[in-house]
GROMACS .gro file of C-alpha atoms in nm:
model
  338
    1UNK     CA    1   5.061 -14.937   4.865
    2UNK     CA    2   5.394 -15.111   4.807
    3UNK     CA    3   5.375 -15.419   4.589
    4UNK     CA    4   5.627 -15.695   4.540
    5UNK     CA    5   5.776 -15.760   4.197
    6UNK     CA    6   5.518 -16.034   4.128
    7UNK     CA    7   5.224 -15.858   4.290
    8UNK     CA    8   5.156 -15.536   4.108
    9UNK     CA    9   4.896 -15.273   4.183
   10UNK     CA   10   4.641 -15.200   3.909
   11UNK     CA   11   4.831 -14.885   3.813
   12UNK     CA   12   5.162 -15.074   3.785
   13UNK     CA   13   5.002 -15.360   3.592
   14UNK     CA   14   4.828 -15.120   3.354
   15UNK     CA   15   5.157 -14.938   3.290
   16UNK     CA   16   5.335 -15.264   3.206
   17UNK     CA   17   5.055 -15.376   2.977
   18UNK     CA   18   5.011 -15.043   2.802
   19UNK     CA   19   4.642 -15.010   2.892
   20UNK     CA   20   4.441 -14.800   3.135
   21UNK     CA   21   4.339 -14.898   3.487
   22UNK     CA   22   3.978 -14.869   3.375
   23UNK     CA   23   4.047 -15.122   3.097
   24UNK     CA   24   4.176 -15.369   3.358
   25UNK     CA   25   3.863 -15.310   3.562
   26UNK     CA   26   3.647 -15.386   3.257
   27UNK     CA   27   3.844 -15.708   3.193
   28UNK     CA   28   3.764 -15.807   3.550
   29UNK     CA   29   3.396 -15.716   3.517
   30UNK     CA   30   3.373 -15.934   3.205
   31UNK     CA   31   3.524 -16.227   3.395
   32UNK     CA   32   3.836 -16.240   3.180
   33UNK     CA   33   4.090 -16.184   3.457
   34UNK     CA   34   4.066 -16.213   3.834
   35UNK     CA   35   4.314 -16.002   4.033
   36UNK     CA   36   4.410 -16.128   4.376
   37UNK     CA   37   4.275 -15.935   4.673
   38UNK     CA   38   4.500 -15.849   4.966
   39UNK     CA   39   4.377 -15.876   5.323
   40UNK     CA   40   4.292 -15.506   5.303
   41UNK     CA   41   4.087 -15.564   4.988
   42UNK     CA   42   4.334 -15.413   4.738
   43UNK     CA   43   4.356 -15.567   4.392
   44UNK     CA   44   4.696 -15.706   4.293
   45UNK     CA   45   4.819 -15.878   3.979
   46UNK     CA   46   5.055 -16.171   4.012
   47UNK     CA   47   5.239 -16.355   3.735
   48UNK     CA   48   4.935 -16.559   3.638
   49UNK     CA   49   4.700 -16.261   3.622
   50UNK     CA   50   4.955 -16.059   3.422
   51UNK     CA   51   4.997 -16.346   3.176
   52UNK     CA   52   4.621 -16.367   3.121
   53UNK     CA   53   4.596 -15.988   3.085
   54UNK     CA   54   4.876 -15.994   2.824
   55UNK     CA   55   4.680 -16.252   2.628
   56UNK     CA   56   4.376 -16.025   2.636
   57UNK     CA   57   4.579 -15.724   2.519
   58UNK     CA   58   4.740 -15.929   2.240
   59UNK     CA   59   4.407 -16.062   2.114
   60UNK     CA   60   4.256 -15.715   2.124
   61UNK     CA   61   4.548 -15.582   1.919
   62UNK     CA   62   4.439 -15.828   1.650
   63UNK     CA   63   4.088 -15.681   1.655
   64UNK     CA   64   3.893 -15.920   1.881
   65UNK     CA   65   3.624 -15.775   2.106
   66UNK     CA   66   3.602 -15.877   2.471
   67UNK     CA   67   3.299 -16.091   2.392
   68UNK     CA   68   3.499 -16.280   2.128
   69UNK     CA   69   3.795 -16.316   2.365
   70UNK     CA   70   3.563 -16.465   2.626
   71UNK     CA   71   3.447 -16.716   2.363
   72UNK     CA   72   3.808 -16.807   2.285
   73UNK     CA   73   3.888 -16.858   2.653
   74UNK     CA   74   3.586 -17.091   2.676
   75UNK     CA   75   3.718 -17.293   2.381
   76UNK     CA   76   3.495 -17.146   2.108
   77UNK     CA   77   3.730 -17.054   1.824
   78UNK     CA   78   3.469 -16.973   1.557
   79UNK     CA   79   3.569 -16.604   1.543
   80UNK     CA   80   3.937 -16.686   1.487
   81UNK     CA   81   3.880 -16.808   1.133
   82UNK     CA   82   3.745 -16.472   1.016
   83UNK     CA   83   4.010 -16.286   1.213
   84UNK     CA   84   4.299 -16.486   1.069
   85UNK     CA   85   4.155 -16.463   0.719
   86UNK     CA   86   4.140 -16.082   0.738
   87UNK     CA   87   4.486 -16.062   0.894
   88UNK     CA   88   4.629 -16.292   0.627
   89UNK     CA   89   4.473 -16.083   0.350
   90UNK     CA   90   4.636 -15.770   0.490
   91UNK     CA   91   4.973 -15.944   0.520
   92UNK     CA   92   4.946 -16.062   0.158
   93UNK     CA   93   4.876 -15.709   0.040
   94UNK     CA   94   5.173 -15.580   0.238
   95UNK     CA   95   5.396 -15.857   0.100
   96UNK     CA   96   5.291 -15.784  -0.258
   97UNK     CA   97   5.374 -15.418  -0.212
   98UNK     CA   98   5.709 -15.495  -0.049
   99UNK     CA   99   5.785 -15.758  -0.313
  100UNK     CA  100   5.730 -15.511  -0.595
  101UNK     CA  101   5.950 -15.254  -0.422
  102UNK     CA  102   6.221 -15.515  -0.362
  103UNK     CA  103   6.209 -15.619  -0.729
  104UNK     CA  104   6.263 -15.259  -0.840
  105UNK     CA  105   6.555 -15.220  -0.600
  106UNK     CA  106   6.712 -15.545  -0.730
  107UNK     CA  107   6.690 -15.416  -1.087
  108UNK     CA  108   6.848 -15.085  -0.996
  109UNK     CA  109   7.131 -15.256  -0.804
  110UNK     CA  110   7.199 -15.492  -1.093
  111UNK     CA  111   7.219 -15.204  -1.338
  112UNK     CA  112   7.443 -15.012  -1.100
  113UNK     CA  113   7.676 -15.316  -1.076
  114UNK     CA  114   7.702 -15.312  -1.457
  115UNK     CA  115   7.805 -14.949  -1.447
  116UNK     CA  116   7.465 -14.812  -1.544
  117UNK     CA  117   7.380 -14.528  -1.311
  118UNK     CA  118   7.004 -14.524  -1.236
  119UNK     CA  119   6.807 -14.225  -1.348
  120UNK     CA  120   6.729 -13.990  -1.059
  121UNK     CA  121   6.362 -14.007  -1.151
  122UNK     CA  122   6.371 -14.386  -1.099
  123UNK     CA  123   6.528 -14.342  -0.757
  124UNK     CA  124   6.269 -14.084  -0.662
  125UNK     CA  125   6.001 -14.321  -0.789
  126UNK     CA  126   6.083 -14.571  -0.514
  127UNK     CA  127   5.902 -14.342  -0.270
  128UNK     CA  128   5.689 -14.150  -0.516
  129UNK     CA  129   5.350 -14.011  -0.422
  130UNK     CA  130   5.048 -14.063  -0.647
  131UNK     CA  131   5.050 -13.841  -0.956
  132UNK     CA  132   4.700 -13.712  -0.883
  133UNK     CA  133   4.612 -13.563  -0.543
  134UNK     CA  134   4.344 -13.743  -0.346
  135UNK     CA  135   4.144 -13.421  -0.304
  136UNK     CA  136   4.161 -13.089  -0.489
  137UNK     CA  137   3.924 -12.803  -0.411
  138UNK     CA  138   3.893 -12.425  -0.433
  139UNK     CA  139   3.878 -12.287  -0.083
  140UNK     CA  140   3.551 -12.113   0.012
  141UNK     CA  141   3.505 -11.809   0.235
  142UNK     CA  142   3.676 -11.713   0.468
  143UNK     CA  143   3.953 -11.788   0.221
  144UNK     CA  144   3.989 -11.628  -0.118
  145UNK     CA  145   3.935 -11.918  -0.356
  146UNK     CA  146   4.289 -12.055  -0.338
  147UNK     CA  147   4.342 -12.415  -0.446
  148UNK     CA  148   4.397 -12.670  -0.170
  149UNK     CA  149   4.534 -13.015  -0.246
  150UNK     CA  150   4.553 -13.321  -0.023
  151UNK     CA  151   4.811 -13.543  -0.197
  152UNK     CA  152   4.703 -13.874  -0.045
  153UNK     CA  153   4.441 -14.016   0.189
  154UNK     CA  154   4.563 -14.266   0.444
  155UNK     CA  155   4.336 -14.442   0.692
  156UNK     CA  156   4.355 -14.148   0.933
  157UNK     CA  157   4.402 -13.773   0.874
  158UNK     CA  158   4.378 -13.508   1.146
  159UNK     CA  159   4.234 -13.159   1.098
  160UNK     CA  160   4.285 -12.886   1.356
  161UNK     CA  161   4.307 -12.511   1.402
  162UNK     CA  162   4.207 -12.239   1.648
  163UNK     CA  163   3.851 -12.118   1.701
  164UNK     CA  164   3.725 -11.922   1.402
  165UNK     CA  165   3.989 -12.055   1.164
  166UNK     CA  166   3.735 -12.206   0.924
  167UNK     CA  167   3.822 -12.569   0.994
  168UNK     CA  168   3.458 -12.682   1.011
  169UNK     CA  169   3.386 -12.527   0.672
  170UNK     CA  170   3.699 -12.695   0.533
  171UNK     CA  171   3.588 -13.028   0.682
  172UNK     CA  172   3.253 -13.001   0.504
  173UNK     CA  173   3.425 -12.915   0.176
  174UNK     CA  174   3.665 -13.209   0.205
  175UNK     CA  175   3.373 -13.448   0.249
  176UNK     CA  176   3.181 -13.304  -0.047
  177UNK     CA  177   3.493 -13.306  -0.268
  178UNK     CA  178   3.491 -13.687  -0.276
  179UNK     CA  179   3.203 -13.870  -0.446
  180UNK     CA  180   3.011 -14.046  -0.170
  181UNK     CA  181   3.195 -13.857   0.104
  182UNK     CA  182   3.013 -13.813   0.437
  183UNK     CA  183   3.037 -13.527   0.688
  184UNK     CA  184   2.938 -13.620   1.045
  185UNK     CA  185   2.857 -13.302   1.238
  186UNK     CA  186   2.808 -13.249   1.610
  187UNK     CA  187   2.438 -13.333   1.582
  188UNK     CA  188   2.513 -13.695   1.503
  189UNK     CA  189   2.284 -13.992   1.476
  190UNK     CA  190   2.384 -14.345   1.569
  191UNK     CA  191   2.146 -14.513   1.328
  192UNK     CA  192   2.263 -14.825   1.147
  193UNK     CA  193   2.158 -14.901   0.791
  194UNK     CA  194   2.104 -15.276   0.809
  195UNK     CA  195   2.149 -15.580   1.031
  196UNK     CA  196   2.509 -15.640   0.925
  197UNK     CA  197   2.603 -15.280   0.999
  198UNK     CA  198   2.430 -15.303   1.338
  199UNK     CA  199   2.636 -15.610   1.426
  200UNK     CA  200   2.959 -15.433   1.327
  201UNK     CA  201   2.867 -15.124   1.529
  202UNK     CA  202   2.783 -15.338   1.834
  203UNK     CA  203   3.117 -15.512   1.800
  204UNK     CA  204   3.296 -15.176   1.788
  205UNK     CA  205   3.116 -15.061   2.104
  206UNK     CA  206   3.212 -15.385   2.276
  207UNK     CA  207   3.575 -15.332   2.173
  208UNK     CA  208   3.570 -14.971   2.292
  209UNK     CA  209   3.416 -15.065   2.626
  210UNK     CA  210   3.688 -15.321   2.674
  211UNK     CA  211   3.945 -15.048   2.620
  212UNK     CA  212   3.792 -14.840   2.899
  213UNK     CA  213   3.537 -14.633   2.708
  214UNK     CA  214   3.210 -14.524   2.866
  215UNK     CA  215   2.925 -14.624   2.635
  216UNK     CA  216   2.713 -14.313   2.578
  217UNK     CA  217   2.493 -14.137   2.326
  218UNK     CA  218   2.789 -13.934   2.186
  219UNK     CA  219   2.991 -14.255   2.134
  220UNK     CA  220   2.730 -14.463   1.952
  221UNK     CA  221   2.725 -14.253   1.632
  222UNK     CA  222   3.104 -14.276   1.616
  223UNK     CA  223   3.094 -14.656   1.639
  224UNK     CA  224   2.838 -14.654   1.360
  225UNK     CA  225   3.058 -14.429   1.145
  226UNK     CA  226   3.375 -14.630   1.214
  227UNK     CA  227   3.209 -14.952   1.098
  228UNK     CA  228   3.019 -14.812   0.801
  229UNK     CA  229   3.119 -14.939   0.458
  230UNK     CA  230   3.128 -14.598   0.288
  231UNK     CA  231   3.392 -14.655   0.019
  232UNK     CA  232   3.503 -14.295  -0.014
  233UNK     CA  233   3.563 -14.078   0.292
  234UNK     CA  234   3.408 -13.988   0.628
  235UNK     CA  235   3.489 -13.653   0.792
  236UNK     CA  236   3.397 -13.620   1.161
  237UNK     CA  237   3.351 -13.285   1.334
  238UNK     CA  238   3.528 -13.263   1.674
  239UNK     CA  239   3.546 -13.635   1.738
  240UNK     CA  240   3.603 -13.578   2.111
  241UNK     CA  241   3.267 -13.400   2.153
  242UNK     CA  242   3.090 -13.539   2.462
  243UNK     CA  243   3.359 -13.801   2.537
  244UNK     CA  244   3.562 -13.822   2.858
  245UNK     CA  245   3.938 -13.869   2.850
  246UNK     CA  246   3.938 -14.249   2.883
  247UNK     CA  247   3.677 -14.280   2.609
  248UNK     CA  248   3.882 -14.058   2.379
  249UNK     CA  249   4.186 -14.279   2.446
  250UNK     CA  250   3.978 -14.587   2.364
  251UNK     CA  251   3.854 -14.429   2.039
  252UNK     CA  252   4.200 -14.349   1.908
  253UNK     CA  253   4.323 -14.694   2.014
  254UNK     CA  254   4.034 -14.853   1.825
  255UNK     CA  255   4.109 -14.651   1.512
  256UNK     CA  256   4.478 -14.737   1.519
  257UNK     CA  257   4.401 -15.108   1.549
  258UNK     CA  258   4.102 -15.143   1.320
  259UNK     CA  259   4.116 -14.894   1.033
  260UNK     CA  260   4.412 -15.013   0.826
  261UNK     CA  261   4.200 -15.173   0.554
  262UNK     CA  262   3.885 -14.959   0.582
  263UNK     CA  263   3.770 -14.635   0.421
  264UNK     CA  264   3.968 -14.321   0.514
  265UNK     CA  265   3.865 -14.093   0.799
  266UNK     CA  266   3.941 -13.727   0.859
  267UNK     CA  267   3.907 -13.636   1.227
  268UNK     CA  268   3.864 -13.274   1.327
  269UNK     CA  269   3.997 -13.235   1.681
  270UNK     CA  270   4.152 -13.004   1.936
  271UNK     CA  271   4.224 -13.277   2.195
  272UNK     CA  272   4.574 -13.394   2.284
  273UNK     CA  273   4.433 -13.742   2.340
  274UNK     CA  274   4.289 -13.775   1.990
  275UNK     CA  275   4.586 -13.600   1.826
  276UNK     CA  276   4.889 -13.703   2.032
  277UNK     CA  277   5.179 -13.543   1.845
  278UNK     CA  278   5.434 -13.764   2.019
  279UNK     CA  279   5.272 -14.085   1.895
  280UNK     CA  280   5.246 -13.995   1.525
  281UNK     CA  281   5.468 -14.144   1.257
  282UNK     CA  282   5.605 -14.017   0.925
  283UNK     CA  283   5.300 -14.143   0.733
  284UNK     CA  284   5.047 -13.958   0.947
  285UNK     CA  285   4.888 -13.643   0.805
  286UNK     CA  286   4.782 -13.322   0.981
  287UNK     CA  287   4.586 -13.042   0.814
  288UNK     CA  288   4.619 -12.709   0.996
  289UNK     CA  289   4.393 -12.405   0.946
  290UNK     CA  290   4.581 -12.088   1.051
  291UNK     CA  291   4.411 -11.824   1.263
  292UNK     CA  292   4.472 -11.550   1.005
  293UNK     CA  293   4.279 -11.737   0.732
  294UNK     CA  294   4.587 -11.810   0.531
  295UNK     CA  295   4.525 -12.125   0.322
  296UNK     CA  296   4.524 -12.452   0.519
  297UNK     CA  297   4.858 -12.630   0.524
  298UNK     CA  298   4.984 -12.984   0.566
  299UNK     CA  299   5.205 -13.023   0.873
  300UNK     CA  300   5.463 -13.297   0.912
  301UNK     CA  301   5.435 -13.467   1.255
  302UNK     CA  302   5.777 -13.381   1.396
  303UNK     CA  303   5.912 -13.083   1.595
  304UNK     CA  304   6.064 -12.810   1.381
  305UNK     CA  305   5.848 -12.873   1.075
  306UNK     CA  306   5.654 -12.570   0.943
  307UNK     CA  307   5.333 -12.531   1.141
  308UNK     CA  308   5.417 -12.793   1.406
  309UNK     CA  309   5.429 -12.547   1.697
  310UNK     CA  310   5.108 -12.380   1.578
  311UNK     CA  311   4.933 -12.718   1.577
  312UNK     CA  312   5.062 -12.787   1.929
  313UNK     CA  313   4.916 -12.459   2.058
  314UNK     CA  314   4.570 -12.553   1.922
  315UNK     CA  315   4.554 -12.874   2.122
  316UNK     CA  316   4.463 -12.912   2.488
  317UNK     CA  317   4.397 -13.196   2.734
  318UNK     CA  318   4.033 -13.304   2.775
  319UNK     CA  319   3.999 -13.126   3.111
  320UNK     CA  320   4.089 -12.796   2.947
  321UNK     CA  321   3.877 -12.864   2.639
  322UNK     CA  322   3.578 -12.932   2.866
  323UNK     CA  323   3.589 -12.572   2.991
  324UNK     CA  324   3.526 -12.446   2.638
  325UNK     CA  325   3.277 -12.715   2.532
  326UNK     CA  326   3.027 -12.566   2.290
  327UNK     CA  327   3.210 -12.234   2.250
  328UNK     CA  328   3.177 -12.088   1.903
  329UNK     CA  329   3.315 -11.774   1.744
  330UNK     CA  330   3.043 -11.519   1.667
  331UNK     CA  331   3.112 -11.237   1.424
  332UNK     CA  332   2.884 -10.931   1.423
  333UNK     CA  333   2.724 -10.830   1.094
  334UNK     CA  334   2.941 -10.613   0.872
  335UNK     CA  335   2.723 -10.311   0.947
  336UNK     CA  336   2.808 -10.342   1.317
  337UNK     CA  337   3.180 -10.368   1.244
  338UNK     CA  338   3.189 -10.030   1.069
   0.00000   0.00000   0.00000
């Protein structure tokens, strides 16, 4: 169907807004936006509908669920106070960090203007990593006890590798290496610990549904884990397990928008939707387990870096991953190998 410049099809509108067609359909089902129907019954989005949809997308980028957005559109702004308070706290933390860095740069420039060349260690310190690694462990079998170090833990770390590479065993070790760390396996439970946690998990599910996710038994435990207040670390085995492509896209969108100030997550994955190499930035971390049981390595998220191509070959679109759902590598006993 050909659409005029001010009357876009759902696919064209979704592309302009940076969301999925299913997300637009959910916005409509929730009564947040009403596309115009053509005489043939096709949905179209004019200037007014696009403007309302942009407002929805903008509010969701700040962390509001569709239920909260509906409240705002009805004139109930109670949720905005908490939202703005949290956003302001994050901005203050960012400003304090930037202010401290700017102060150090000012000092170095002033000394340089007086003819005092800064020490190279001071220059390196402007972007220095923590002195102590976030995680240090001795690798178990199938490795040979080598030491593995994860220098820092950001909000999101990805773990991948081919079948039989030992990545599940590494994931379990990473969780146990941090006091209070949690490993969430494939047999996951969506239980919530208390009423406050249940409210947070319900809000996450509402947010995910608004992004086009299909609410299902495999998704509920993830929402519970994402909103838990574990202070240390949560490691999730194959996060895409049981999720369709649009739900996987909603999950990674939720994590990117809502995890900045929460406890760190390590996601084990082999899905190109969960780990989209083209969307990663310099601060993102990938742990790769080689097929030959060499020690796991950290891979920088840009083409040409050591291990980047190997990581790319481990990942596949959801349709391909679905064909190998549940496949595991079985090794015969040593006696049978002789």
